[in-house]
Amino acid sequence: MSNVYTFGPTFRAEVSHTPRHMSEFWMIEPELAFADLYDTIDCAEEYIRFCIAYVLENNMADLLYFQNNAKTKTDLIEYLQGLIKEPFARCSYTEAVAILQQCEQRGVEFENKVEWGEDFFSEH
């Protein structure tokens, strides 16, 4: 059997620990038999790379429009090309907490405290 994916709306009604919980969204779900977390991460990274490469190849006029009208100095096309060339950075939850705590030690103030075992928020 070839790759199997489902793509469709998802509705959620459970309690959330975030102020911006989405109750409806579209989700892509690959069916990965006998896959572990790292296989799933690899699949997601490959899919993002595929999407970016597709946009670079097929929607250059749109990208040039965004690049020319952006309020930032970042070269959008160069940035996207870099994303598909280099491996994505990965870190564990524990490493992410340590990184955020180092930011706090350097004076960054978060509205929500950074503690191991707590959820991350948009500000993090």
Coordinates of N, CA and C in Angstrom, one line a residue:
M1 N 0.8 -1.2 0.0 CA 0.0 0.0 0.0 C 0.9 1.2 0.0
S2 N 0.5 2.2 -0.7 CA 1.3 3.5 -0.8 C 0.9 4.3 0.4
N3 N 1.4 5.6 0.4 CA 1.2 6.5 1.6 C -0.3 6.7 1.7
V4 N -0.7 6.7 3.0 CA -2.1 7.0 3.3 C -2.2 8.2 4.2
Y5 N -3.1 9.1 3.8 CA -3.3 10.3 4.6 C -4.8 10.6 4.7
T6 N -5.2 11.2 5.7 CA -6.5 11.8 5.8 C -6.4 13.3 6.0
F7 N -7.2 14.0 5.4 CA -7.2 15.5 5.4 C -8.6 16.0 5.6
G8 N -8.9 16.6 6.7 CA -10.3 17.0 6.9 C -10.4 17.9 8.2
P9 N -11.6 18.3 8.4 CA -11.9 19.2 9.6 C -11.8 18.3 10.9
T10 N -11.4 19.0 11.9 CA -11.3 18.3 13.2 C -12.0 19.2 14.2
F11 N -12.8 18.7 15.1 CA -13.6 19.5 16.0 C -13.2 19.0 17.4
R12 N -12.9 19.9 18.3 CA -12.4 19.6 19.7 C -13.3 20.2 20.7
A13 N -13.6 19.5 21.7 CA -14.4 20.0 22.8 C -13.9 19.8 24.2
E14 N -12.7 19.3 24.3 CA -12.1 19.0 25.6 C -11.6 20.3 26.3
V15 N -11.4 20.2 27.6 CA -10.8 21.3 28.3 C -9.4 21.6 27.9
S16 N -9.1 22.9 27.8 CA -7.8 23.3 27.3 C -7.1 24.2 28.4
H17 N -5.8 24.1 28.4 CA -5.0 24.9 29.3 C -4.4 26.1 28.7
T18 N -4.9 26.4 27.5 CA -4.4 27.6 26.8 C -5.5 28.6 26.5
P19 N -5.3 29.9 26.5 CA -6.3 30.9 26.2 C -6.8 30.9 24.8
R20 N -6.0 30.3 23.9 CA -6.3 30.4 22.5 C -6.6 29.0 21.9
H21 N -7.4 28.3 22.5 CA -7.6 26.9 22.1 C -8.6 26.9 20.9
M22 N -8.2 26.2 19.8 CA -9.0 26.1 18.6 C -10.0 25.0 18.8
S23 N -11.3 25.3 18.5 CA -12.3 24.2 18.6 C -12.5 23.6 17.2
E24 N -12.1 24.2 16.1 CA -12.2 23.6 14.8 C -11.0 24.0 14.0
F25 N -10.4 23.0 13.3 CA -9.2 23.3 12.4 C -9.1 22.1 11.4
W26 N -8.4 22.3 10.4 CA -8.1 21.3 9.4 C -6.8 20.6 9.7
M27 N -6.8 19.3 9.6 CA -5.6 18.5 10.0 C -5.2 17.5 8.9
I28 N -3.9 17.3 8.8 CA -3.4 16.3 7.9 C -2.9 15.2 8.8
E29 N -3.4 14.0 8.6 CA -3.0 12.9 9.4 C -2.4 11.8 8.6
P30 N -1.1 11.6 8.6 CA -0.5 10.5 7.9 C -0.7 9.2 8.7
E31 N -0.9 8.1 8.0 CA -1.0 6.8 8.7 C 0.4 6.2 8.6
L32 N 1.1 6.1 9.7 CA 2.4 5.6 9.8 C 2.4 4.3 10.7
A33 N 2.4 3.2 10.0 CA 2.4 1.9 10.8 C 3.8 1.7 11.4
F34 N 3.8 1.2 12.7 CA 5.0 0.9 13.4 C 6.0 2.0 13.5
A35 N 5.5 3.3 13.5 CA 6.4 4.4 13.6 C 6.5 4.9 15.0
D36 N 7.7 5.4 15.3 CA 7.8 6.0 16.7 C 7.8 7.6 16.5
L37 N 8.0 8.3 17.6 CA 8.0 9.7 17.6 C 8.9 10.3 16.6
Y38 N 10.1 9.8 16.4 CA 11.1 10.3 15.5 C 10.7 10.1 14.1
D39 N 10.0 9.0 13.8 CA 9.5 8.8 12.4 C 8.4 9.8 12.1
T40 N 7.6 10.1 13.1 CA 6.5 11.1 12.9 C 7.1 12.5 12.7
I41 N 8.1 12.8 13.5 CA 8.8 14.1 13.3 C 9.5 14.2 11.9
D42 N 10.1 13.1 11.5 CA 10.7 13.1 10.1 C 9.7 13.3 9.1
C43 N 8.5 12.7 9.2 CA 7.4 12.8 8.2 C 6.9 14.2 8.2
A44 N 6.7 14.8 9.3 CA 6.3 16.2 9.4 C 7.3 17.1 8.7
E45 N 8.5 17.0 9.0 CA 9.6 17.8 8.4 C 9.6 17.6 6.9
E46 N 9.6 16.4 6.4 CA 9.6 16.2 5.0 C 8.4 16.8 4.3
Y47 N 7.2 16.8 5.0 CA 6.0 17.4 4.4 C 6.1 18.9 4.3
I48 N 6.7 19.5 5.3 CA 6.9 21.0 5.3 C 7.9 21.3 4.2
R49 N 8.9 20.6 4.1 CA 9.9 20.8 3.0 C 9.3 20.7 1.7
F50 N 8.4 19.7 1.5 CA 7.7 19.5 0.2 C 6.9 20.7 -0.1
C51 N 6.1 21.2 0.9 CA 5.2 22.3 0.7 C 6.0 23.6 0.3
I52 N 7.0 23.8 1.0 CA 7.8 25.0 0.8 C 8.5 24.9 -0.6
A53 N 9.0 23.8 -1.0 CA 9.6 23.6 -2.3 C 8.6 23.8 -3.4
Y54 N 7.4 23.3 -3.2 CA 6.3 23.4 -4.1 C 5.9 24.9 -4.3
V55 N 5.8 25.6 -3.3 CA 5.5 27.1 -3.3 C 6.6 27.8 -4.1
L56 N 7.9 27.5 -3.7 CA 9.0 28.1 -4.4 C 9.0 27.8 -5.9
E57 N 8.6 26.7 -6.3 CA 8.6 26.3 -7.7 C 7.4 26.8 -8.5
N58 N 6.3 26.9 -7.8 CA 5.0 27.2 -8.5 C 4.4 28.5 -8.2
N59 N 4.9 29.2 -7.2 CA 4.2 30.5 -6.8 C 5.2 31.6 -6.6
M60 N 6.2 31.7 -7.4 CA 7.2 32.7 -7.3 C 6.7 34.1 -7.3
A61 N 5.7 34.4 -8.2 CA 5.1 35.7 -8.3 C 4.5 36.1 -7.0
D62 N 3.8 35.2 -6.3 CA 3.2 35.5 -5.0 C 4.3 35.8 -4.0
L63 N 5.3 35.0 -4.0 CA 6.4 35.2 -3.0 C 7.1 36.5 -3.3
L64 N 7.3 36.9 -4.5 CA 7.9 38.2 -4.8 C 7.1 39.3 -4.3
Y65 N 5.7 39.2 -4.5 CA 4.8 40.2 -4.0 C 5.0 40.3 -2.4
F66 N 4.9 39.2 -1.7 CA 5.1 39.2 -0.3 C 6.4 39.8 0.1
Q67 N 7.5 39.4 -0.6 CA 8.8 39.9 -0.2 C 8.9 41.4 -0.4
N68 N 8.3 41.9 -1.5 CA 8.4 43.3 -1.9 C 7.5 44.2 -1.0
N69 N 6.5 43.6 -0.4 CA 5.5 44.4 0.4 C 5.6 44.1 1.9
A70 N 6.6 43.3 2.3 CA 6.8 43.0 3.7 C 7.3 44.2 4.5
K71 N 7.0 44.3 5.8 CA 7.6 45.3 6.6 C 8.9 44.9 7.3
T72 N 9.5 43.8 6.8 CA 10.7 43.3 7.4 C 11.8 43.4 6.3
K73 N 13.0 43.3 6.7 CA 14.1 43.4 5.8 C 14.6 42.0 5.4
T74 N 13.9 40.9 5.9 CA 14.3 39.6 5.7 C 14.0 39.2 4.2
D75 N 14.9 38.6 3.5 CA 14.7 38.1 2.2 C 13.9 36.8 2.2
L76 N 12.6 36.9 2.0 CA 11.7 35.8 2.1 C 12.1 34.6 1.3
I77 N 12.4 34.8 0.1 CA 12.8 33.7 -0.8 C 14.0 33.0 -0.3
E78 N 15.0 33.8 0.0 CA 16.3 33.2 0.5 C 16.0 32.4 1.8
Y79 N 15.2 33.0 2.7 CA 14.8 32.3 3.9 C 14.1 31.0 3.7
L80 N 13.2 31.0 2.8 CA 12.5 29.7 2.5 C 13.4 28.7 1.8
Q81 N 14.3 29.1 1.0 CA 15.3 28.2 0.4 C 16.2 27.6 1.4
G82 N 16.6 28.4 2.4 CA 17.4 27.9 3.5 C 16.6 26.9 4.3
L83 N 15.3 27.1 4.5 CA 14.5 26.1 5.3 C 14.6 24.7 4.7
I84 N 14.6 24.6 3.4 CA 14.5 23.3 2.8 C 15.9 22.7 2.6
K85 N 16.9 23.5 2.8 CA 18.3 22.9 2.7 C 18.9 22.4 4.0
E86 N 18.5 23.0 5.1 CA 19.1 22.6 6.4 C 18.2 21.8 7.2
P87 N 18.7 20.9 8.0 CA 17.8 20.1 8.9 C 17.2 21.0 9.9
F88 N 16.0 20.7 10.3 CA 15.2 21.5 11.3 C 15.9 21.3 12.7
A89 N 15.9 22.3 13.4 CA 16.4 22.2 14.8 C 15.4 21.4 15.6
R90 N 15.9 20.6 16.5 CA 15.0 19.7 17.3 C 15.5 19.8 18.8
C91 N 14.6 19.8 19.7 CA 15.1 19.7 21.1 C 13.9 19.0 21.9
S92 N 14.3 18.4 23.0 CA 13.3 17.8 23.8 C 12.5 18.8 24.6
Y93 N 11.5 18.4 25.2 CA 10.7 19.3 26.1 C 11.6 19.9 27.2
T94 N 12.4 19.0 27.8 CA 13.3 19.4 28.9 C 14.3 20.4 28.4
E95 N 14.9 20.2 27.2 CA 15.8 21.2 26.6 C 15.1 22.5 26.4
A96 N 13.9 22.5 25.9 CA 13.1 23.7 25.6 C 12.9 24.5 26.9
V97 N 12.5 23.8 28.0 CA 12.3 24.5 29.3 C 13.6 25.1 29.7
A98 N 14.8 24.4 29.6 CA 16.1 25.0 30.0 C 16.4 26.2 29.1
I99 N 16.1 26.2 27.8 CA 16.4 27.4 27.0 C 15.5 28.5 27.4
L100 N 14.3 28.3 27.7 CA 13.4 29.4 28.2 C 13.8 29.9 29.5
Q101 N 14.2 29.0 30.4 CA 14.7 29.5 31.7 C 16.0 30.3 31.6
Q102 N 16.8 30.0 30.7 CA 18.0 30.8 30.4 C 17.6 32.2 29.9
C103 N 16.6 32.3 29.1 CA 16.1 33.6 28.6 C 15.6 34.4 29.8
E104 N 14.9 33.7 30.8 CA 14.5 34.4 32.0 C 15.6 35.0 32.8
Q105 N 16.7 34.2 32.9 CA 17.9 34.6 33.6 C 18.6 35.8 33.0
R106 N 18.4 35.9 31.6 CA 19.0 37.1 30.9 C 18.0 38.3 30.9
G107 N 16.9 38.2 31.6 CA 16.0 39.3 31.8 C 14.7 39.3 31.0
V108 N 14.5 38.3 30.2 CA 13.3 38.2 29.4 C 12.2 37.8 30.4
E109 N 11.1 38.6 30.3 CA 10.0 38.4 31.3 C 8.8 37.7 30.5
F110 N 8.3 36.6 31.0 CA 7.2 36.0 30.4 C 6.0 36.2 31.3
E111 N 4.8 36.3 30.7 CA 3.6 36.4 31.5 C 3.3 35.1 32.2
N112 N 3.6 34.0 31.6 CA 3.4 32.7 32.2 C 4.7 32.1 32.6
K113 N 4.8 31.6 33.8 CA 6.0 31.1 34.4 C 6.5 29.8 33.6
V114 N 7.8 29.7 33.4 CA 8.4 28.6 32.8 C 8.8 27.6 33.8
E115 N 8.1 26.4 33.9 CA 8.4 25.4 34.8 C 8.3 24.0 34.1
W116 N 9.2 23.1 34.5 CA 9.1 21.8 33.9 C 7.7 21.2 34.3
G117 N 7.0 20.6 33.3 CA 5.7 20.0 33.6 C 4.5 20.9 33.2
E118 N 4.8 22.2 33.0 CA 3.7 23.1 32.6 C 3.6 23.2 31.1
D119 N 2.5 23.6 30.6 CA 2.3 23.8 29.2 C 3.1 25.0 28.7
F120 N 3.5 25.0 27.5 CA 4.0 26.2 26.8 C 2.9 27.1 26.3
F121 N 3.1 28.4 26.3 CA 2.1 29.3 25.8 C 2.7 30.0 24.5
S122 N 1.9 30.8 23.8 CA 2.3 31.4 22.6 C 3.5 32.3 22.8
E123 N 3.6 32.9 24.0 CA 4.7 33.8 24.3 C 6.1 33.1 24.3
H124 N 6.0 31.8 24.6 CA 7.2 31.0 24.8 C 7.7 30.6 23.4

